[in-house]
């Protein structure tokens, strides 16, 4: 039986997990209490787990298939779109939620949605590093 090892998928998932663990640790230090359940799946914060995952995905594809591959082109454009969305659309939605929460006490909207450019950049750098720490094959 042949062993199945999807290098690209493992790098992307590992990137997301590592970023969420870092984000949870930072939030725990800032808040001076550990709230794993609330922070491990939270959006927003440093580093951006979305950026880490898509940067790891694109970098792993570049490493396995080459930067000239069509698959890398798709992953690179996808990564740029996700990072743009995190910095702009989702961040604006979080800002709007803060304003709405101040004016309306009946419904509380989630405010921590998007990322600052620094949070996205940190996630992207982490995502580029991860595929170089994971071996391309298990052999």
mmCIF file of C-alpha atoms in Angstrom:
data_model
loop_
_atom_site.group_PDB
_atom_site.id
_atom_site.type_symbol
_atom_site.label_atom_id
_atom_site.label_comp_id
_atom_site.label_asym_id
_atom_site.label_seq_id
_atom_site.Cartn_x
_atom_site.Cartn_y
_atom_site.Cartn_z
ATOM 1 C CA UNK A 1 0.000 0.000 0.000
ATOM 2 C CA UNK A 2 1.390 3.378 -1.047
ATOM 3 C CA UNK A 3 1.652 6.079 1.617
ATOM 4 C CA UNK A 4 -0.283 9.260 0.833
ATOM 5 C CA UNK A 5 1.495 12.513 1.634
ATOM 6 C CA UNK A 6 0.095 15.801 0.353
ATOM 7 C CA UNK A 7 2.980 18.190 0.948
ATOM 8 C CA UNK A 8 1.081 21.302 -0.150
ATOM 9 C CA UNK A 9 -1.951 20.579 2.018
ATOM 10 C CA UNK A 10 0.199 19.782 5.055
ATOM 11 C CA UNK A 11 2.134 23.052 4.688
ATOM 12 C CA UNK A 12 -1.051 25.126 4.389
ATOM 13 C CA UNK A 13 -2.753 23.485 7.375
ATOM 14 C CA UNK A 14 0.415 23.565 9.457
ATOM 15 C CA UNK A 15 0.772 27.273 8.660
ATOM 16 C CA UNK A 16 -2.746 28.008 9.850
ATOM 17 C CA UNK A 17 -2.288 25.954 13.043
ATOM 18 C CA UNK A 18 1.056 27.562 13.917
ATOM 19 C CA UNK A 19 -0.312 31.068 13.309
ATOM 20 C CA UNK A 20 -3.371 30.384 15.483
ATOM 21 C CA UNK A 21 -1.171 29.023 18.288
ATOM 22 C CA UNK A 22 1.081 32.108 18.125
ATOM 23 C CA UNK A 23 -1.982 34.380 18.038
ATOM 24 C CA UNK A 24 -3.496 32.603 21.059
ATOM 25 C CA UNK A 25 -0.236 32.882 23.014
ATOM 26 C CA UNK A 26 0.053 36.608 22.239
ATOM 27 C CA UNK A 27 -3.585 37.229 23.189
ATOM 28 C CA UNK A 28 -3.062 35.318 26.448
ATOM 29 C CA UNK A 29 -0.087 37.509 27.358
ATOM 30 C CA UNK A 30 -1.926 40.717 26.417
ATOM 31 C CA UNK A 31 -5.092 39.737 28.293
ATOM 32 C CA UNK A 32 -3.114 38.251 31.198
ATOM 33 C CA UNK A 33 -5.259 35.134 31.085
ATOM 34 C CA UNK A 34 -5.471 32.039 28.920
ATOM 35 C CA UNK A 35 -8.624 31.772 26.825
ATOM 36 C CA UNK A 36 -7.774 29.029 24.362
ATOM 37 C CA UNK A 37 -11.364 28.306 23.305
ATOM 38 C CA UNK A 38 -12.051 31.975 22.483
ATOM 39 C CA UNK A 39 -8.724 32.690 20.770
ATOM 40 C CA UNK A 40 -7.692 29.525 18.920
ATOM 41 C CA UNK A 41 -10.333 29.970 16.211
ATOM 42 C CA UNK A 42 -10.585 33.770 16.399
ATOM 43 C CA UNK A 43 -10.059 35.955 13.368
ATOM 44 C CA UNK A 44 -7.954 39.104 13.484
ATOM 45 C CA UNK A 45 -4.760 39.529 15.474
ATOM 46 C CA UNK A 46 -1.063 38.923 14.917
ATOM 47 C CA UNK A 47 -0.088 37.068 12.783
ATOM 48 C CA UNK A 48 -2.825 36.634 10.205
ATOM 49 C CA UNK A 49 -3.546 32.901 10.000
ATOM 50 C CA UNK A 50 -5.299 33.410 6.654
ATOM 51 C CA UNK A 51 -2.160 35.024 5.239
ATOM 52 C CA UNK A 52 0.040 32.336 6.734
ATOM 53 C CA UNK A 53 -2.041 29.538 5.225
ATOM 54 C CA UNK A 54 -2.234 30.998 1.702
ATOM 55 C CA UNK A 55 1.432 32.037 1.685
ATOM 56 C CA UNK A 56 2.408 28.534 2.814
ATOM 57 C CA UNK A 57 0.138 27.079 0.125
ATOM 58 C CA UNK A 58 1.689 29.181 -2.655
ATOM 59 C CA UNK A 59 5.245 28.623 -1.415
ATOM 60 C CA UNK A 60 4.750 24.857 -1.109
ATOM 61 C CA UNK A 61 3.398 24.752 -4.674
ATOM 62 C CA UNK A 62 6.372 26.826 -5.875
ATOM 63 C CA UNK A 63 8.692 24.383 -4.134
ATOM 64 C CA UNK A 64 6.981 21.241 -5.417
ATOM 65 C CA UNK A 65 5.822 22.288 -8.922
ATOM 66 C CA UNK A 66 7.964 25.340 -9.667
ATOM 67 C CA UNK A 67 7.104 29.021 -10.010
ATOM 68 C CA UNK A 68 6.468 28.543 -13.738
ATOM 69 C CA UNK A 69 3.525 26.201 -13.097
ATOM 70 C CA UNK A 70 -0.060 27.235 -13.665
ATOM 71 C CA UNK A 71 -0.948 25.927 -10.227
ATOM 72 C CA UNK A 72 1.523 28.318 -8.613
ATOM 73 C CA UNK A 73 0.020 31.220 -10.582
ATOM 74 C CA UNK A 74 -3.445 30.352 -9.277
ATOM 75 C CA UNK A 75 -2.173 29.989 -5.693
ATOM 76 C CA UNK A 76 -0.231 33.269 -5.844
ATOM 77 C CA UNK A 77 -3.252 35.240 -7.100
ATOM 78 C CA UNK A 78 -5.476 33.500 -4.524
ATOM 79 C CA UNK A 79 -3.001 34.433 -1.760
ATOM 80 C CA UNK A 80 -2.922 38.075 -2.839
ATOM 81 C CA UNK A 81 -6.725 38.257 -2.927
ATOM 82 C CA UNK A 82 -7.076 36.699 0.539
ATOM 83 C CA UNK A 83 -4.482 39.073 2.012
ATOM 84 C CA UNK A 84 -6.084 42.101 0.338
ATOM 85 C CA UNK A 85 -9.476 41.050 1.673
ATOM 86 C CA UNK A 86 -8.104 40.598 5.206
ATOM 87 C CA UNK A 87 -6.530 44.076 5.220
ATOM 88 C CA UNK A 88 -9.345 45.948 3.565
ATOM 89 C CA UNK A 89 -12.803 44.384 3.387
ATOM 90 C CA UNK A 90 -12.769 42.395 6.641
ATOM 91 C CA UNK A 91 -10.916 45.133 8.509
ATOM 92 C CA UNK A 92 -13.500 47.720 7.391
ATOM 93 C CA UNK A 93 -16.319 45.399 8.482
ATOM 94 C CA UNK A 94 -14.711 45.179 11.934
ATOM 95 C CA UNK A 95 -14.466 48.982 12.144
ATOM 96 C CA UNK A 96 -18.121 49.279 11.193
ATOM 97 C CA UNK A 97 -19.043 46.710 13.836
ATOM 98 C CA UNK A 98 -17.289 48.786 16.523
ATOM 99 C CA UNK A 99 -19.321 51.858 15.574
ATOM 100 C CA UNK A 100 -22.580 49.911 15.428
ATOM 101 C CA UNK A 101 -21.879 48.262 18.789
ATOM 102 C CA UNK A 102 -21.497 51.716 20.387
ATOM 103 C CA UNK A 103 -24.883 52.816 19.070
ATOM 104 C CA UNK A 104 -26.833 49.597 19.584
ATOM 105 C CA UNK A 105 -26.761 47.640 22.837
ATOM 106 C CA UNK A 106 -29.259 44.981 21.756
ATOM 107 C CA UNK A 107 -27.016 43.112 19.296
ATOM 108 C CA UNK A 108 -23.264 42.797 19.636
ATOM 109 C CA UNK A 109 -21.396 42.345 16.370
ATOM 110 C CA UNK A 110 -18.007 40.690 16.161
ATOM 111 C CA UNK A 111 -15.395 43.454 15.940
ATOM 112 C CA UNK A 112 -12.192 41.467 15.501
ATOM 113 C CA UNK A 113 -12.514 40.492 11.850
ATOM 114 C CA UNK A 114 -9.683 41.847 9.741
ATOM 115 C CA UNK A 115 -5.987 42.588 9.955
ATOM 116 C CA UNK A 116 -3.581 45.476 9.853
ATOM 117 C CA UNK A 117 -0.959 45.434 7.088
ATOM 118 C CA UNK A 118 1.663 44.413 9.691
ATOM 119 C CA UNK A 119 -0.426 41.415 10.804
ATOM 120 C CA UNK A 120 -0.854 40.313 7.177
ATOM 121 C CA UNK A 121 2.852 40.801 6.436
ATOM 122 C CA UNK A 122 3.827 38.771 9.522
ATOM 123 C CA UNK A 123 1.481 35.986 8.427
ATOM 124 C CA UNK A 124 2.869 36.032 4.894
ATOM 125 C CA UNK A 125 6.477 35.806 6.124
ATOM 126 C CA UNK A 126 5.590 32.928 8.449
ATOM 127 C CA UNK A 127 3.786 31.197 5.578
ATOM 128 C CA UNK A 128 6.799 31.474 3.280
ATOM 129 C CA UNK A 129 9.095 29.987 5.948
ATOM 130 C CA UNK A 130 6.970 26.939 6.819
ATOM 131 C CA UNK A 131 7.389 24.970 3.536
ATOM 132 C CA UNK A 132 11.160 25.203 3.982
ATOM 133 C CA UNK A 133 10.833 23.502 7.381
ATOM 134 C CA UNK A 134 8.648 20.645 6.073
ATOM 135 C CA UNK A 135 10.389 17.957 3.998
ATOM 136 C CA UNK A 136 9.051 17.607 0.452
ATOM 137 C CA UNK A 137 8.548 13.872 0.907
ATOM 138 C CA UNK A 138 8.441 11.360 3.736
ATOM 139 C CA UNK A 139 11.036 9.122 2.085
#
